[in-house]
Amino acid sequence: MFQGYYDLTSNMITQNRNLNVVSNNMTNVSTPGYKMDRIMQSTFRDEMIYRYDRDGKTAVGMVSRMNIADERVTDYTEGGIRETGDALDVGLTGNGFFVIDTGEGPVYTRDGSFNLDNEGYLTLPGIGRVQGTNGAIRLTTDNIIIDKQGNIFSEEGNQFFGTLQIVDFADYGQLTKISGSVFRANAQPQAADGGTTVTQRYLEDSNVSMAEEMTRMISSQRILQSSAQILKIYDQLEAKMVTIGSAT
């Protein structure tokens, strides 16, 4: 019976964490450049479980193959890009991230829904200033052209404002999601490869599938309900065992 308790409890913890992740994915389905998360499960090796009291410890059973929610991992698959018509919107196709200076260090994102602050700097609202290859990019107009390499010109072509800095990482495991589609890095970035394309007036959608997330949510809810019912049965059986033991 102890095995059943531990299995059910660990499974319920896993499903609760999975529901939290699914809920966050669904919340960010419309966030440009958002990358969905998943819960990875691992399995404990066999372990002897002991009961401790003032007389020492007593072996009460074995726990084997207990599943736990091990870690949250991010799926970096590209989302589709869609046209917005806004000259300051930029979508990436291929590997890479925009660099944003928060004032407390750089962060990285594929969300290209940029704007201008009151000093004319290109910004990701609420996060910081968009970085070019030579620092923050300051515009004197929002009538701009951004080419496939990320070079920014005035619409007339007589002014050059800078080039968007696009970077990538050898190991995405070094990235930590801090909010929505924004990441911090525990490793130095490198220049994105030549296959990365910048597209003005477009944004990359999230890679979340609402249909898949709904399926995952319903599955986790059903497992939780079933587990709760089984735990209730275990409690009733244990109560009967105690009653029988007291009567003998």
Tab-separated table of C-alpha atoms in Angstrom:
chain	number	residue	atom	x	y	z
A	1	MET	CA	0.000	0.000	0.000
A	2	PHE	CA	2.890	2.345	0.747
A	3	GLN	CA	4.071	1.897	-2.832
A	4	GLY	CA	0.650	3.016	-4.032
A	5	TYR	CA	0.674	6.102	-1.818
A	6	TYR	CA	4.072	7.217	-3.044
A	7	ASP	CA	3.291	6.508	-6.691
A	8	LEU	CA	0.012	8.427	-6.546
A	9	THR	CA	1.474	11.360	-4.633
A	10	SER	CA	4.443	11.760	-6.982
A	11	ASN	CA	2.133	11.472	-9.982
A	12	MET	CA	-0.204	14.147	-8.609
A	13	ILE	CA	2.736	16.500	-8.008
A	14	THR	CA	3.897	15.919	-11.577
A	15	GLN	CA	0.439	16.577	-13.026
A	16	ASN	CA	0.031	19.755	-10.967
A	17	ARG	CA	3.329	21.067	-12.291
A	18	ASN	CA	2.315	20.058	-15.794
A	19	LEU	CA	-0.948	22.000	-15.453
A	20	ASN	CA	0.979	25.096	-14.351
A	21	VAL	CA	3.240	24.847	-17.401
A	22	VAL	CA	0.332	24.233	-19.782
A	23	SER	CA	-1.544	27.199	-18.297
A	24	ASN	CA	1.481	29.447	-18.844
A	25	ASN	CA	1.828	28.231	-22.438
A	26	MET	CA	-1.824	29.004	-23.123
A	27	THR	CA	-1.488	32.451	-21.531
A	28	ASN	CA	1.399	33.240	-23.893
A	29	VAL	CA	-0.134	31.831	-27.077
A	30	SER	CA	-0.309	35.361	-28.536
A	31	THR	CA	3.085	36.534	-27.238
A	32	PRO	CA	5.414	37.124	-30.222
A	33	GLY	CA	8.432	34.818	-30.207
A	34	TYR	CA	7.243	32.835	-27.173
A	35	LYS	CA	8.677	29.314	-26.846
A	36	MET	CA	6.526	26.728	-25.098
A	37	ASP	CA	7.715	24.789	-22.053
A	38	ARG	CA	7.386	21.137	-21.144
A	39	ILE	CA	7.856	19.157	-17.922
A	40	MET	CA	10.405	16.354	-18.123
A	41	GLN	CA	9.917	13.338	-15.849
A	42	SER	CA	12.556	11.129	-14.282
A	43	THR	CA	12.287	7.897	-12.298
A	44	PHE	CA	13.833	7.108	-8.922
A	45	ARG	CA	15.669	3.834	-8.472
A	46	ASP	CA	14.276	1.348	-5.970
A	47	GLU	CA	14.405	2.676	-2.408
A	48	MET	CA	13.600	1.120	0.962
A	49	ILE	CA	11.143	3.229	2.941
A	50	TYR	CA	11.508	3.373	6.730
A	51	ARG	CA	9.273	4.460	9.605
A	52	TYR	CA	11.158	6.282	12.342
A	53	ASP	CA	10.107	6.335	16.006
A	54	ARG	CA	11.789	6.442	19.416
A	55	ASP	CA	12.673	2.759	19.164
A	56	GLY	CA	14.577	3.268	15.924
A	57	LYS	CA	13.612	2.676	12.327
A	58	THR	CA	11.482	-0.058	10.816
A	59	ALA	CA	11.426	-1.044	7.158
A	60	VAL	CA	7.907	-0.660	5.837
A	61	GLY	CA	8.308	-1.326	2.116
A	62	MET	CA	9.996	-0.575	-1.153
A	63	VAL	CA	9.407	2.322	-3.499
A	64	SER	CA	10.332	1.577	-7.080
A	65	ARG	CA	10.075	3.520	-10.323
A	66	MET	CA	8.573	6.585	-8.666
A	67	ASN	CA	8.020	9.265	-11.335
A	68	ILE	CA	8.779	12.868	-10.456
A	69	ALA	CA	8.577	16.175	-12.322
A	70	ASP	CA	12.279	16.703	-12.836
A	71	GLU	CA	12.660	19.971	-14.709
A	72	ARG	CA	11.013	22.447	-17.038
A	73	VAL	CA	12.502	22.533	-20.530
A	74	THR	CA	11.858	24.957	-23.374
A	75	ASP	CA	11.033	23.944	-26.935
A	76	TYR	CA	12.907	26.344	-29.236
A	77	THR	CA	11.123	25.281	-32.418
A	78	GLU	CA	10.377	28.289	-34.632
A	79	GLY	CA	6.873	29.693	-34.776
A	80	GLY	CA	5.361	30.904	-38.024
A	81	ILE	CA	5.716	34.547	-39.004
A	82	ARG	CA	2.746	36.776	-39.772
A	83	GLU	CA	2.433	40.176	-41.398
A	84	THR	CA	1.510	43.110	-39.142
A	85	GLY	CA	2.181	46.072	-41.423
A	86	ASP	CA	4.005	47.960	-38.638
A	87	ALA	CA	7.385	49.312	-39.804
A	88	LEU	CA	8.921	48.712	-36.361
A	89	ASP	CA	7.897	45.038	-36.192
A	90	VAL	CA	10.655	42.583	-37.075
A	91	GLY	CA	10.449	38.796	-37.478
A	92	LEU	CA	13.338	36.336	-37.482
A	93	THR	CA	13.526	33.255	-39.687
A	94	GLY	CA	16.295	30.841	-38.762
A	95	ASN	CA	18.360	30.634	-35.588
A	96	GLY	CA	19.116	33.626	-33.423
A	97	PHE	CA	17.886	36.220	-30.944
A	98	PHE	CA	17.663	39.984	-30.713
A	99	VAL	CA	19.770	41.560	-27.959
A	100	ILE	CA	18.052	43.920	-25.503
A	101	ASP	CA	19.877	46.055	-22.923
A	102	THR	CA	17.811	46.188	-19.732
A	103	GLY	CA	20.191	48.548	-17.938
A	104	GLU	CA	21.252	45.603	-15.791
A	105	GLY	CA	22.739	43.525	-18.563
A	106	PRO	CA	21.668	41.970	-21.851
A	107	VAL	CA	18.680	39.703	-22.398
A	108	TYR	CA	17.710	37.809	-25.530
A	109	THR	CA	14.410	37.418	-27.360
A	110	ARG	CA	12.763	36.621	-30.686
A	111	ASP	CA	9.992	39.107	-29.936
A	112	GLY	CA	10.479	41.867	-32.495
A	113	SER	CA	7.475	44.038	-31.568
A	114	PHE	CA	9.676	47.113	-31.190
A	115	ASN	CA	8.782	50.721	-30.505
A	116	LEU	CA	10.521	54.054	-29.985
A	117	ASP	CA	11.082	55.539	-26.528
A	118	ASN	CA	10.839	59.279	-25.835
A	119	GLU	CA	14.514	59.712	-26.772
A	120	GLY	CA	14.096	58.002	-30.132
A	121	TYR	CA	15.779	54.727	-29.203
A	122	LEU	CA	14.438	51.468	-30.605
A	123	THR	CA	13.055	49.508	-27.656
A	124	LEU	CA	11.209	46.369	-26.675
A	125	PRO	CA	8.513	47.917	-24.450
A	126	GLY	CA	8.881	47.059	-20.786
A	127	ILE	CA	12.246	45.349	-21.329
A	128	GLY	CA	14.885	47.743	-22.682
A	129	ARG	CA	16.711	49.149	-25.675
A	130	VAL	CA	17.332	47.068	-28.776
A	131	GLN	CA	21.034	46.610	-29.448
A	132	GLY	CA	22.742	47.063	-32.778
A	133	THR	CA	26.216	45.896	-33.703
A	134	ASN	CA	27.505	49.241	-32.354
A	135	GLY	CA	25.215	49.678	-29.355
A	136	ALA	CA	21.701	51.043	-28.899
A	137	ILE	CA	19.922	52.127	-32.093
A	138	ARG	CA	18.586	55.679	-32.205
A	139	LEU	CA	16.187	56.748	-34.951
A	140	THR	CA	15.139	60.204	-36.090
A	141	THR	CA	12.028	58.838	-37.817
A	142	ASP	CA	9.820	55.772	-37.739
A	143	ASN	CA	9.626	55.793	-41.538
A	144	ILE	CA	12.353	53.227	-41.941
A	145	ILE	CA	13.399	50.294	-44.069
A	146	ILE	CA	14.995	47.203	-42.514
A	147	ASP	CA	16.650	44.839	-44.956
A	148	LYS	CA	17.068	41.057	-44.686
A	149	GLN	CA	20.428	41.476	-42.910
A	150	GLY	CA	18.982	43.797	-40.251
A	151	ASN	CA	20.414	47.055	-41.653
A	152	ILE	CA	18.166	50.024	-40.843
A	153	PHE	CA	17.801	52.973	-43.230
A	154	SER	CA	15.483	55.942	-43.524
A	155	GLU	CA	12.716	55.385	-46.043
A	156	GLU	CA	14.396	57.866	-48.389
A	157	GLY	CA	17.621	55.883	-48.120
A	158	ASN	CA	19.772	58.876	-47.171
A	159	GLN	CA	20.288	57.878	-43.511
A	160	PHE	CA	21.774	54.734	-41.993
A	161	PHE	CA	20.835	54.102	-38.354
A	162	GLY	CA	22.605	50.834	-37.595
A	163	THR	CA	22.384	47.071	-37.898
A	164	LEU	CA	20.335	44.863	-35.573
A	165	GLN	CA	22.547	42.630	-33.478
A	166	ILE	CA	21.422	39.019	-33.987
A	167	VAL	CA	23.166	36.406	-31.836
A	168	ASP	CA	22.862	32.704	-31.159
A	169	PHE	CA	24.088	30.131	-28.626
A	170	ALA	CA	25.858	26.814	-29.051
A	171	ASP	CA	23.847	25.358	-26.150
A	172	TYR	CA	20.302	26.578	-25.529
A	173	GLY	CA	20.485	24.829	-22.165
A	174	GLN	CA	22.437	27.898	-21.013
A	175	LEU	CA	19.358	30.089	-21.493
A	176	THR	CA	16.957	30.850	-18.642
A	177	LYS	CA	13.471	32.158	-19.384
A	178	ILE	CA	12.772	35.202	-17.217
A	179	SER	CA	9.413	36.287	-18.660
A	180	GLY	CA	7.312	35.589	-21.728
A	181	SER	CA	9.720	35.352	-24.639
A	182	VAL	CA	12.745	36.899	-22.872
A	183	PHE	CA	15.834	34.949	-21.766
A	184	ARG	CA	19.017	35.516	-19.805
A	185	ALA	CA	22.156	33.603	-20.751
A	186	ASN	CA	24.800	31.839	-18.666
A	187	ALA	CA	27.128	31.692	-21.668
A	188	GLN	CA	28.590	34.127	-24.160
A	189	PRO	CA	26.588	34.529	-27.376
A	190	GLN	CA	28.004	34.157	-30.839
A	191	ALA	CA	26.971	35.756	-34.114
A	192	ALA	CA	23.976	34.048	-35.712
A	193	ASP	CA	24.764	32.035	-38.816
A	194	GLY	CA	24.244	33.416	-42.301
A	195	GLY	CA	20.972	31.537	-42.695
A	196	THR	CA	19.084	33.892	-40.369
A	197	THR	CA	16.753	36.318	-42.154
A	198	VAL	CA	15.235	39.545	-40.824
A	199	THR	CA	11.761	40.429	-42.136
A	200	GLN	CA	10.316	43.892	-41.521
A	201	ARG	CA	6.582	44.355	-40.832
A	202	TYR	CA	6.314	40.756	-39.630
A	203	LEU	CA	6.389	39.070	-36.213
A	204	GLU	CA	7.154	35.500	-35.234
A	205	ASP	CA	4.187	33.848	-33.549
A	206	SER	CA	4.544	31.648	-30.483
A	207	ASN	CA	5.102	27.947	-31.154
A	208	VAL	CA	2.185	27.010	-28.880
A	209	SER	CA	-0.605	24.858	-30.312
A	210	MET	CA	-3.816	25.569	-28.396
A	211	ALA	CA	-5.266	22.219	-29.469
A	212	GLU	CA	-2.267	20.321	-28.062
A	213	GLU	CA	-2.249	22.336	-24.838
A	214	MET	CA	-5.979	21.741	-24.315
A	215	THR	CA	-5.409	18.007	-24.794
A	216	ARG	CA	-2.565	18.039	-22.246
A	217	MET	CA	-4.636	20.032	-19.781
A	218	ILE	CA	-7.629	17.682	-20.004
A	219	SER	CA	-5.351	14.635	-19.667
A	220	SER	CA	-3.654	16.017	-16.535
A	221	GLN	CA	-6.989	17.000	-14.971
A	222	ARG	CA	-8.382	13.501	-15.526
A	223	ILE	CA	-5.283	11.871	-14.041
A	224	LEU	CA	-5.517	14.141	-10.993
A	225	GLN	CA	-9.189	13.308	-10.495
A	226	SER	CA	-8.534	9.573	-10.802
A	227	SER	CA	-5.565	9.754	-8.427
A	228	ALA	CA	-7.610	11.645	-5.844
A	229	GLN	CA	-10.350	8.999	-5.995
A	230	ILE	CA	-7.818	6.174	-5.573
A	231	LEU	CA	-6.201	7.945	-2.610
A	232	LYS	CA	-9.621	8.186	-1.003
A	233	ILE	CA	-10.046	4.412	-1.440
A	234	TYR	CA	-6.595	3.827	0.106
A	235	ASP	CA	-7.600	5.959	3.092
A	236	GLN	CA	-10.787	3.950	3.556
A	237	LEU	CA	-8.875	0.655	3.355
A	238	GLU	CA	-6.303	1.870	5.854
A	239	ALA	CA	-9.052	2.951	8.246
A	240	LYS	CA	-10.605	-0.527	8.006
A	241	MET	CA	-7.231	-2.169	8.641
A	242	VAL	CA	-6.766	-0.050	11.766
A	243	THR	CA	-10.262	-0.978	12.975
A	244	ILE	CA	-9.638	-4.694	12.367
A	245	GLY	CA	-6.247	-4.482	14.078
A	246	SER	CA	-7.772	-2.806	17.130
A	247	ALA	CA	-10.461	-5.485	17.418
A	248	THR	CA	-8.005	-8.425	17.410
